[in-house]
PDB file of C-alpha atoms in Angstrom:
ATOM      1  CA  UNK A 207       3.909 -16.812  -3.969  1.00 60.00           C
ATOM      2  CA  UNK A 208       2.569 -20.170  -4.807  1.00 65.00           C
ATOM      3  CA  UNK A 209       5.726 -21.295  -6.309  1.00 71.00           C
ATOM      4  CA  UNK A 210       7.599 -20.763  -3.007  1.00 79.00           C
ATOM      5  CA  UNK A 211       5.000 -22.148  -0.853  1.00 84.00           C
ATOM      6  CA  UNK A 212       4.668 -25.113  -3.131  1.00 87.00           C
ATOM      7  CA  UNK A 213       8.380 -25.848  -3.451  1.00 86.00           C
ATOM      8  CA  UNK A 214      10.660 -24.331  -0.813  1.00 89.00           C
ATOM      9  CA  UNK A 215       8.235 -25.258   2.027  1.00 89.00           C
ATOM     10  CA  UNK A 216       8.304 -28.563   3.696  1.00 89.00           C
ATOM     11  CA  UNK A 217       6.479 -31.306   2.128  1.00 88.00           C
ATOM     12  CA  UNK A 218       3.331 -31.177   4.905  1.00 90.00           C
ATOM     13  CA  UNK A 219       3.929 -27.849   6.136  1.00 90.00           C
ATOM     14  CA  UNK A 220       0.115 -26.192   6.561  1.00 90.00           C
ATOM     15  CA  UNK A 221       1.274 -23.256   4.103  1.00 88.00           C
ATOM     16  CA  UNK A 222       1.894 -25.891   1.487  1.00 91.00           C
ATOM     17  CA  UNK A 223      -0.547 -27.752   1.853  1.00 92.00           C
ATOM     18  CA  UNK A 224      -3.300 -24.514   2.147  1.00 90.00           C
ATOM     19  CA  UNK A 225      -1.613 -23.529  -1.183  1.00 90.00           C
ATOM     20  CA  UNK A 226      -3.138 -27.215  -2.673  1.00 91.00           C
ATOM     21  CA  UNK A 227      -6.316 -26.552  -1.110  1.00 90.00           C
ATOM     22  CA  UNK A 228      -6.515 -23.392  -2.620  1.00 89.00           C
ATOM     23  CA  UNK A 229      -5.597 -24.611  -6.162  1.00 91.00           C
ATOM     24  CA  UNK A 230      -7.569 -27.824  -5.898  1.00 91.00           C
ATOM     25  CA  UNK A 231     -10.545 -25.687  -4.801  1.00 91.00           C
ATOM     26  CA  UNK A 232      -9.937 -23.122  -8.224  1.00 92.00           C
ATOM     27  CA  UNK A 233      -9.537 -25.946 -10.492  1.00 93.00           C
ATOM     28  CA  UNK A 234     -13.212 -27.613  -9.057  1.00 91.00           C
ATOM     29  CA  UNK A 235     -14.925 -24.554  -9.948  1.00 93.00           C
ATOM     30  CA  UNK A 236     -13.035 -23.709 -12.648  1.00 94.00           C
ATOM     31  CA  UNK A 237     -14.127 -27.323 -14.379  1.00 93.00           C
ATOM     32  CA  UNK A 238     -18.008 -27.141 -12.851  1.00 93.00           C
ATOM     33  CA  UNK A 239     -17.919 -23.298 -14.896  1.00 94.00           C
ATOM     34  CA  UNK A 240     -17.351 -24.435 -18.112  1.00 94.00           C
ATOM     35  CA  UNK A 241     -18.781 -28.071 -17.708  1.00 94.00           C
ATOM     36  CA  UNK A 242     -22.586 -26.624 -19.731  1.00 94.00           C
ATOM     37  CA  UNK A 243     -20.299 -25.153 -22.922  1.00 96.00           C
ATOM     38  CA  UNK A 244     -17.261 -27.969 -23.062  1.00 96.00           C
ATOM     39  CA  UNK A 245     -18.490 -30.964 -21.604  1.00 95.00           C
ATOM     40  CA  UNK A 246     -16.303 -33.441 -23.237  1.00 95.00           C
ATOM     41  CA  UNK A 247     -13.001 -31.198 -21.909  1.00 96.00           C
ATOM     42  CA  UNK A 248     -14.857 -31.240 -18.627  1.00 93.00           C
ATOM     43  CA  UNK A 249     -15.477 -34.585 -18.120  1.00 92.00           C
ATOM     44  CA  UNK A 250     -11.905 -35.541 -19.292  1.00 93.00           C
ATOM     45  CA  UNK A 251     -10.062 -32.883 -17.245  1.00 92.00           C
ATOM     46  CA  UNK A 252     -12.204 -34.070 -13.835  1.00 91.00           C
ATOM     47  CA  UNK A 253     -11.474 -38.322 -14.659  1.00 89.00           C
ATOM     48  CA  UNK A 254      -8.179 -36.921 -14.262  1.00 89.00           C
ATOM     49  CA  UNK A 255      -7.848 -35.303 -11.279  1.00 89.00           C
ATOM     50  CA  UNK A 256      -5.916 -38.111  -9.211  1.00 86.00           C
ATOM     51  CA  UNK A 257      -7.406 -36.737  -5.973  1.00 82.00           C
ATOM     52  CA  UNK A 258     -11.038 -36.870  -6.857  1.00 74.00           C
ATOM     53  CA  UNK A 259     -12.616 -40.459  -5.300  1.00 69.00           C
ATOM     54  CA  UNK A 260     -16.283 -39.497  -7.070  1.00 62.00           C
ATOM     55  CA  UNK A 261     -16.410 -41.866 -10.327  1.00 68.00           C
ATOM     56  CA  UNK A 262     -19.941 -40.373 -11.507  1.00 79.00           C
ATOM     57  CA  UNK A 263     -18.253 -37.959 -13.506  1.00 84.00           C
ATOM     58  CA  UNK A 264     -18.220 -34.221 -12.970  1.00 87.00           C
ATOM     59  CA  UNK A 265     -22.142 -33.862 -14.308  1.00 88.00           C
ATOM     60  CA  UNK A 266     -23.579 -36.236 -11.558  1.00 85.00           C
ATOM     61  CA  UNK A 267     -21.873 -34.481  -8.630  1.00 83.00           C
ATOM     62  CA  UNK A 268     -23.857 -31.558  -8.604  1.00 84.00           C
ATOM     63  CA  UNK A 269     -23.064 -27.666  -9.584  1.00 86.00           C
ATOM     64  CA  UNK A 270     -20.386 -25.356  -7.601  1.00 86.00           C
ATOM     65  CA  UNK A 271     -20.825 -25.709  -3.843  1.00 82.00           C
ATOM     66  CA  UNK A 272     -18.477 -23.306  -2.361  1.00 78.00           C
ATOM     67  CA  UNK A 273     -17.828 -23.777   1.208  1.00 78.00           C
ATOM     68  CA  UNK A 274     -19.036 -20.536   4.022  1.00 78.00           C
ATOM     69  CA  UNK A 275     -15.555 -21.640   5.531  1.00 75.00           C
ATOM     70  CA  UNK A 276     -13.826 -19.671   2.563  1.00 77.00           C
ATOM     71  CA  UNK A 277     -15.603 -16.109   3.303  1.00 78.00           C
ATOM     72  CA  UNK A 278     -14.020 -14.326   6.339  1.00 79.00           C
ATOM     73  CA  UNK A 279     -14.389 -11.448   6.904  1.00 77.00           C
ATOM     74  CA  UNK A 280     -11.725  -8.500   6.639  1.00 83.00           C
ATOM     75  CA  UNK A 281      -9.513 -11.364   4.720  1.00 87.00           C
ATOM     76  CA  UNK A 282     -10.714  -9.329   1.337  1.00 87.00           C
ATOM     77  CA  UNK A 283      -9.867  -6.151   2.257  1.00 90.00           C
ATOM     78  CA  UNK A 284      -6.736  -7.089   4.075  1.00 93.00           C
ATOM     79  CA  UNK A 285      -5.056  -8.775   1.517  1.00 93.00           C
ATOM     80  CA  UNK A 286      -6.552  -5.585  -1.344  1.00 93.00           C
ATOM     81  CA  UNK A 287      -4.982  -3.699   0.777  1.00 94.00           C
ATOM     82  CA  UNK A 288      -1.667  -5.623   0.948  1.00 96.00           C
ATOM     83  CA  UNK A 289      -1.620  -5.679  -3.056  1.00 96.00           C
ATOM     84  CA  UNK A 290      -2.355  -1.685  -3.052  1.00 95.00           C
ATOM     85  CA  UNK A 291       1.199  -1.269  -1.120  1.00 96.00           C
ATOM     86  CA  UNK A 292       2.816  -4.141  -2.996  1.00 96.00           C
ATOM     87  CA  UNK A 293       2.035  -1.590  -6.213  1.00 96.00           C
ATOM     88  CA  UNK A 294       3.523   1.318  -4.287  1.00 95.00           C
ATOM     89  CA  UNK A 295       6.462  -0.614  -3.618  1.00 95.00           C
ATOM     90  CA  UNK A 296       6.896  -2.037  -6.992  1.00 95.00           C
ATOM     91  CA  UNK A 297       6.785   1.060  -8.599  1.00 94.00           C
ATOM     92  CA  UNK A 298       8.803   2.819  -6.949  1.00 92.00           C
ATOM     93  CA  UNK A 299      11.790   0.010  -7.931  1.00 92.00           C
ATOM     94  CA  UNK A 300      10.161  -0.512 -11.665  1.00 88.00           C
ATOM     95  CA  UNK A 301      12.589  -2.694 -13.640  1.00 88.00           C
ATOM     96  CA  UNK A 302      14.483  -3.894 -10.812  1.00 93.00           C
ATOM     97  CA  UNK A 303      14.426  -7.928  -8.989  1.00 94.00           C
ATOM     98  CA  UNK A 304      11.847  -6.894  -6.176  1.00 94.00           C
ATOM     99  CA  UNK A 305      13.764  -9.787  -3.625  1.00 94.00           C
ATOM    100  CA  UNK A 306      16.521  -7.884  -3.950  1.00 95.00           C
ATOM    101  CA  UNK A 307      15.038  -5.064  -1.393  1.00 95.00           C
ATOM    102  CA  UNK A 308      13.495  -5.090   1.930  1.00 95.00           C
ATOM    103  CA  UNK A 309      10.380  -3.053   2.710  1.00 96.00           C
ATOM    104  CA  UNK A 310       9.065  -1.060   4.952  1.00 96.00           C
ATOM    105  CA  UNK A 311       5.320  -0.235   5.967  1.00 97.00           C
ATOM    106  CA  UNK A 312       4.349   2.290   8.165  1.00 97.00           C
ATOM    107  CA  UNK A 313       0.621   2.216   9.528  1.00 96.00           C
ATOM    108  CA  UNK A 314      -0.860   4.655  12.324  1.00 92.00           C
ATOM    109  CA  UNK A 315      -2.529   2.344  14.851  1.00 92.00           C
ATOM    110  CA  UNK A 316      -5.924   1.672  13.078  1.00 91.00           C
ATOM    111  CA  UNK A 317      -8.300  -0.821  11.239  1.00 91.00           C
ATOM    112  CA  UNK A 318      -5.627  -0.793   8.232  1.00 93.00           C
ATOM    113  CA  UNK A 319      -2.876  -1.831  10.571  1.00 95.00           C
ATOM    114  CA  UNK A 320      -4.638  -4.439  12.448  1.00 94.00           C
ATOM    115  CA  UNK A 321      -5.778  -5.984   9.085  1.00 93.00           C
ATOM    116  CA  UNK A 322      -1.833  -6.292   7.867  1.00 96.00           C
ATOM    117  CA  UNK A 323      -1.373  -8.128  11.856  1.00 96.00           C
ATOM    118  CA  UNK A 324      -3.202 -10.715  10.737  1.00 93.00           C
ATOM    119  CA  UNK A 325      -1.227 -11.299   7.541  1.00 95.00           C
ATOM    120  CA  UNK A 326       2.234 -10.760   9.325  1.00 96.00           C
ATOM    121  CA  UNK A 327       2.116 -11.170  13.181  1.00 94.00           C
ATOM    122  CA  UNK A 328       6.082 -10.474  13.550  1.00 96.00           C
ATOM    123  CA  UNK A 329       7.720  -7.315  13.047  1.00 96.00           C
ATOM    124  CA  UNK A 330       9.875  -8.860  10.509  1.00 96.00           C
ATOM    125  CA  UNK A 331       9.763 -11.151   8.961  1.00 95.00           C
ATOM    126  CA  UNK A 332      10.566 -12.807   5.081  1.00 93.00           C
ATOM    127  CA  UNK A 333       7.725 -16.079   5.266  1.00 91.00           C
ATOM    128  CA  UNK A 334       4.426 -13.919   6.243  1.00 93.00           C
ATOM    129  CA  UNK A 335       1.727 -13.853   4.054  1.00 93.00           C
ATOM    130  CA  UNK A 336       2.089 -10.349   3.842  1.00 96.00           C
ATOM    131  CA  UNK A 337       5.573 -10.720   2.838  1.00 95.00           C
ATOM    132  CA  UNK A 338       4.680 -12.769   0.190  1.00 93.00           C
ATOM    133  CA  UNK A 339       2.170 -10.719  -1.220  1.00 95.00           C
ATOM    134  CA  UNK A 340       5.076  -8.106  -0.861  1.00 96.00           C
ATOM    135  CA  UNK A 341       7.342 -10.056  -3.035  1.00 94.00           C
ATOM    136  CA  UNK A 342      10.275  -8.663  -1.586  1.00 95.00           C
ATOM    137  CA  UNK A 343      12.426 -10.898   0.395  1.00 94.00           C
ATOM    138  CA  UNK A 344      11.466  -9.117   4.180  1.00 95.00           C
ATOM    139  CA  UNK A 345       9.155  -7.189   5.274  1.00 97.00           C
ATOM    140  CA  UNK A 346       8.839  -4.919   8.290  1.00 97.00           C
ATOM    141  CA  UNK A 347       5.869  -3.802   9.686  1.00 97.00           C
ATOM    142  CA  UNK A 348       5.746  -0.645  11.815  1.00 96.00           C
ATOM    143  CA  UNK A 349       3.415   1.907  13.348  1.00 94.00           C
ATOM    144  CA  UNK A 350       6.185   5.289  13.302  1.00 93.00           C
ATOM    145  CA  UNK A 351       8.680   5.663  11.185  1.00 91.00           C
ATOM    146  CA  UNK A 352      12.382   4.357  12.255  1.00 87.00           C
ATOM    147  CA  UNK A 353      14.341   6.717  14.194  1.00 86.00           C
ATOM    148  CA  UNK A 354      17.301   5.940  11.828  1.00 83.00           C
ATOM    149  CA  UNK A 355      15.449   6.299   8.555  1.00 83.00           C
ATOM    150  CA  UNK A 356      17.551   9.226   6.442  1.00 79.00           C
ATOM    151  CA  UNK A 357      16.417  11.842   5.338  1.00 76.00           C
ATOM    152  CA  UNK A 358      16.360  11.057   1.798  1.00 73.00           C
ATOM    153  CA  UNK A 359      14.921   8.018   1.849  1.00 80.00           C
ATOM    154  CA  UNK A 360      12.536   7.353  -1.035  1.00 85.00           C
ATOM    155  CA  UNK A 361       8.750   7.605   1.212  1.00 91.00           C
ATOM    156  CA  UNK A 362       6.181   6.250  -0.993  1.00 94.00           C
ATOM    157  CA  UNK A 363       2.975   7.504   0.389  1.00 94.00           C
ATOM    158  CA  UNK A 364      -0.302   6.218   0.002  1.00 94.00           C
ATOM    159  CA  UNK A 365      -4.008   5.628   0.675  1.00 93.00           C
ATOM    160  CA  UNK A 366      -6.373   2.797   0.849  1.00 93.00           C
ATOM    161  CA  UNK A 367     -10.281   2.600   1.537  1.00 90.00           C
ATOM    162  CA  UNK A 368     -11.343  -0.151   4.442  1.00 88.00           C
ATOM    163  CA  UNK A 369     -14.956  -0.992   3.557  1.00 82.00           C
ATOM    164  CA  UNK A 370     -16.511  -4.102   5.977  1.00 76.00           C
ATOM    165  CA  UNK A 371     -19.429  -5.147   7.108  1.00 69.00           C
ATOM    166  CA  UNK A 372     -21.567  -3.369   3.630  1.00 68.00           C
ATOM    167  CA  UNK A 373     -20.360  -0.439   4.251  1.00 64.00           C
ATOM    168  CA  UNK A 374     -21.498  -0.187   7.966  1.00 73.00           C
ATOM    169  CA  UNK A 375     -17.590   0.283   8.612  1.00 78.00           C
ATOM    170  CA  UNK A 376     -16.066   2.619   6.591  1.00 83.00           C
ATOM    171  CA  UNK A 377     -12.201   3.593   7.262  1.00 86.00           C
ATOM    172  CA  UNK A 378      -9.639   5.716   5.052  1.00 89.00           C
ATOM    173  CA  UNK A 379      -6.339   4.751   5.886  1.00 91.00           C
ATOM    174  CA  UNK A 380      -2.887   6.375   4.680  1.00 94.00           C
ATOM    175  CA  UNK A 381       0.384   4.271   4.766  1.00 96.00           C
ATOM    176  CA  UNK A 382       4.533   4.401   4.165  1.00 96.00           C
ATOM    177  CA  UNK A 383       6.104   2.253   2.166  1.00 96.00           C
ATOM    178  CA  UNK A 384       9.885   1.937   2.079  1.00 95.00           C
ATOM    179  CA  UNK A 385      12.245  -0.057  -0.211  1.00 94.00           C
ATOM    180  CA  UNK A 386      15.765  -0.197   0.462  1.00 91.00           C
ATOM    181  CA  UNK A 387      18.085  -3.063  -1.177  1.00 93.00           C
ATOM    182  CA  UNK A 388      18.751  -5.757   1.446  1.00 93.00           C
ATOM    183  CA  UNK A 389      22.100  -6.271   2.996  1.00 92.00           C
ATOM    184  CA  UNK A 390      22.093 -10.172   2.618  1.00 94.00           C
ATOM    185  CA  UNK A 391      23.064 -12.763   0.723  1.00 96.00           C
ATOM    186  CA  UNK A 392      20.410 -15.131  -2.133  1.00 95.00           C
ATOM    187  CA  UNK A 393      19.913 -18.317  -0.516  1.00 95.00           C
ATOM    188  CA  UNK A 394      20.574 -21.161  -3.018  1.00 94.00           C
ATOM    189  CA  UNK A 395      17.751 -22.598  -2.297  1.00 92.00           C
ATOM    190  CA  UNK A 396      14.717 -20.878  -1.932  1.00 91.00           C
ATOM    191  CA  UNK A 397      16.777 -17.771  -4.501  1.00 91.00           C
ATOM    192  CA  UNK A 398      15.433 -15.144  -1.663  1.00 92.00           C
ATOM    193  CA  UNK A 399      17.986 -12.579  -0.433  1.00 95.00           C
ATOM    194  CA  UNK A 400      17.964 -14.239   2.857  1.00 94.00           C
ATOM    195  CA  UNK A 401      20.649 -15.986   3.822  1.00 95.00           C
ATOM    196  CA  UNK A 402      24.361 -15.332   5.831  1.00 94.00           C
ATOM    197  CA  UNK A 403      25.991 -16.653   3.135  1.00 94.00           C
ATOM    198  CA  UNK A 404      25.710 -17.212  -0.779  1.00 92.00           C
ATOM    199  CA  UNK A 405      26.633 -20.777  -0.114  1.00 94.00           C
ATOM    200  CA  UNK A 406      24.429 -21.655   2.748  1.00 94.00           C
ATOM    201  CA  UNK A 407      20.537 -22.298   2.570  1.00 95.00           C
ATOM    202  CA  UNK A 408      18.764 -19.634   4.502  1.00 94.00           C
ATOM    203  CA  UNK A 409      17.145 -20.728   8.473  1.00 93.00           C
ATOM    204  CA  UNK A 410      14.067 -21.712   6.651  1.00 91.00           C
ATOM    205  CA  UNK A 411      15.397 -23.600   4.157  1.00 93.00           C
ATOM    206  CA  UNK A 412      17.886 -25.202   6.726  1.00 94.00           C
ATOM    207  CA  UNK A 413      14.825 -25.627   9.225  1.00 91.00           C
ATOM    208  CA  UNK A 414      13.076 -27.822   5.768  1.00 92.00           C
ATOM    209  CA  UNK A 415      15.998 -29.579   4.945  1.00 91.00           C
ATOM    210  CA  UNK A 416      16.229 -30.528   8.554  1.00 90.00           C
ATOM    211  CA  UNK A 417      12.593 -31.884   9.029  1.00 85.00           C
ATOM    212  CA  UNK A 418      13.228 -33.814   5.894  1.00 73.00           C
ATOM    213  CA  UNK A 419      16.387 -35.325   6.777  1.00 69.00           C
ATOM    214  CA  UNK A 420      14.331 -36.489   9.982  1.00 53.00           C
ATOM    215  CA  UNK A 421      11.381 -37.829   8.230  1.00 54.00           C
ATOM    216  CA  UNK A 422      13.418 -40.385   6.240  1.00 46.00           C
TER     217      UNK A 422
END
């Protein structure tokens, strides 16, 4: 996930740079943490940080101040319960290159389904969130099963546990997941099974590629 969003994606694109925020955030509380019991390692890994404009060092800029910004709620349990599918899915294919399928997740219309809208907003698609959290190279996100599904398709089944608000919402949930190898071609690029042709970047690689070219 972070390797794709750090290198495929274009250069100021807000998933890219989210993914730096994310890791600059981790590595600030990460050195604060251990700062009391390695303070010599502390102080040398923070000097270093090249973003950092605080020259105090990292005991004179006060203890871990994590921001309310990063606590929204149903984000938890909506990306827990992405990762409980992503298991179903990945065991049901153990052994195999996981962006060689496509999946398939089947939700009633419920709190479970409107939590995995808000990580994938399309359909389909192979750049959500919830894709990559999938790891698959597309995901497809349903409320019924597909008319054209056959009849021995391998149906993993599953349940996961919505708890919000402390327990004042409270929400069992049962889900479909489907993996079925995906009829297109690795993009050279980005290495995800999404492209027309073997020889041809994908339409988000070509889209990057494209905003580069016009940036130059």
């Amino acid at each position: 996930l972070l390797s794709c969003r750090l290198y495929c994606e274009e250069a100021k694109d807000p998933k890219r740079r989210s993914c730096q925020t994310v890791l600059a955030e981790a590595l600030d509380v990460v050195i604060r943490s251990f700062a009391p019991i390695l303070p010599h390692l502390a102080e040398e890994v923070f000097q270093y940080i090249p973003y950092k404009k605080d020259s105090e060092g990292v005991f004179r800029t006060g203890w871990i101040n994590a921001s309310s910004a990063w606590k929204k709620p149903g984000i938890e349990e909506a990306i827990e319960g992405a990762c409980a599918m992503r298991d179903s899915f990945l065991g049901s294919i153990s052994g195999k290159n996981a962006l060689e399928y496509e999946v398939i997740i089947v939700i009633e219309p419920g709190l479970l389904f409107e939590l995995m809208e808000a990580l994938q907003a399309e359909e389909t698609s192979s750049v959500s969130q919830l894709n990559e959290i999938m790891m698959a190279s597309q995901t497809t996100l349903l409320s019924e099963l597909p008319k054209e599904t056959p009849s021995d398709a391998n149906i993993i089944k599953g349940t996961f546990l919505i708890n919000l608000e402390g327990g004042d919402i409270c929400e069992q949930s049962s889900y479909k997941v489907i993996a079925r190898p995906i009829a297109k071609a690795k993009c050279p690029r980005c290495r995800r099974f999404t492209a027309e042709s073997s020889s041809t970047p994908c339409p988000r690689c070509l889209q990057v590629l494209a905003a580069g070219k016009g940036s130059t």
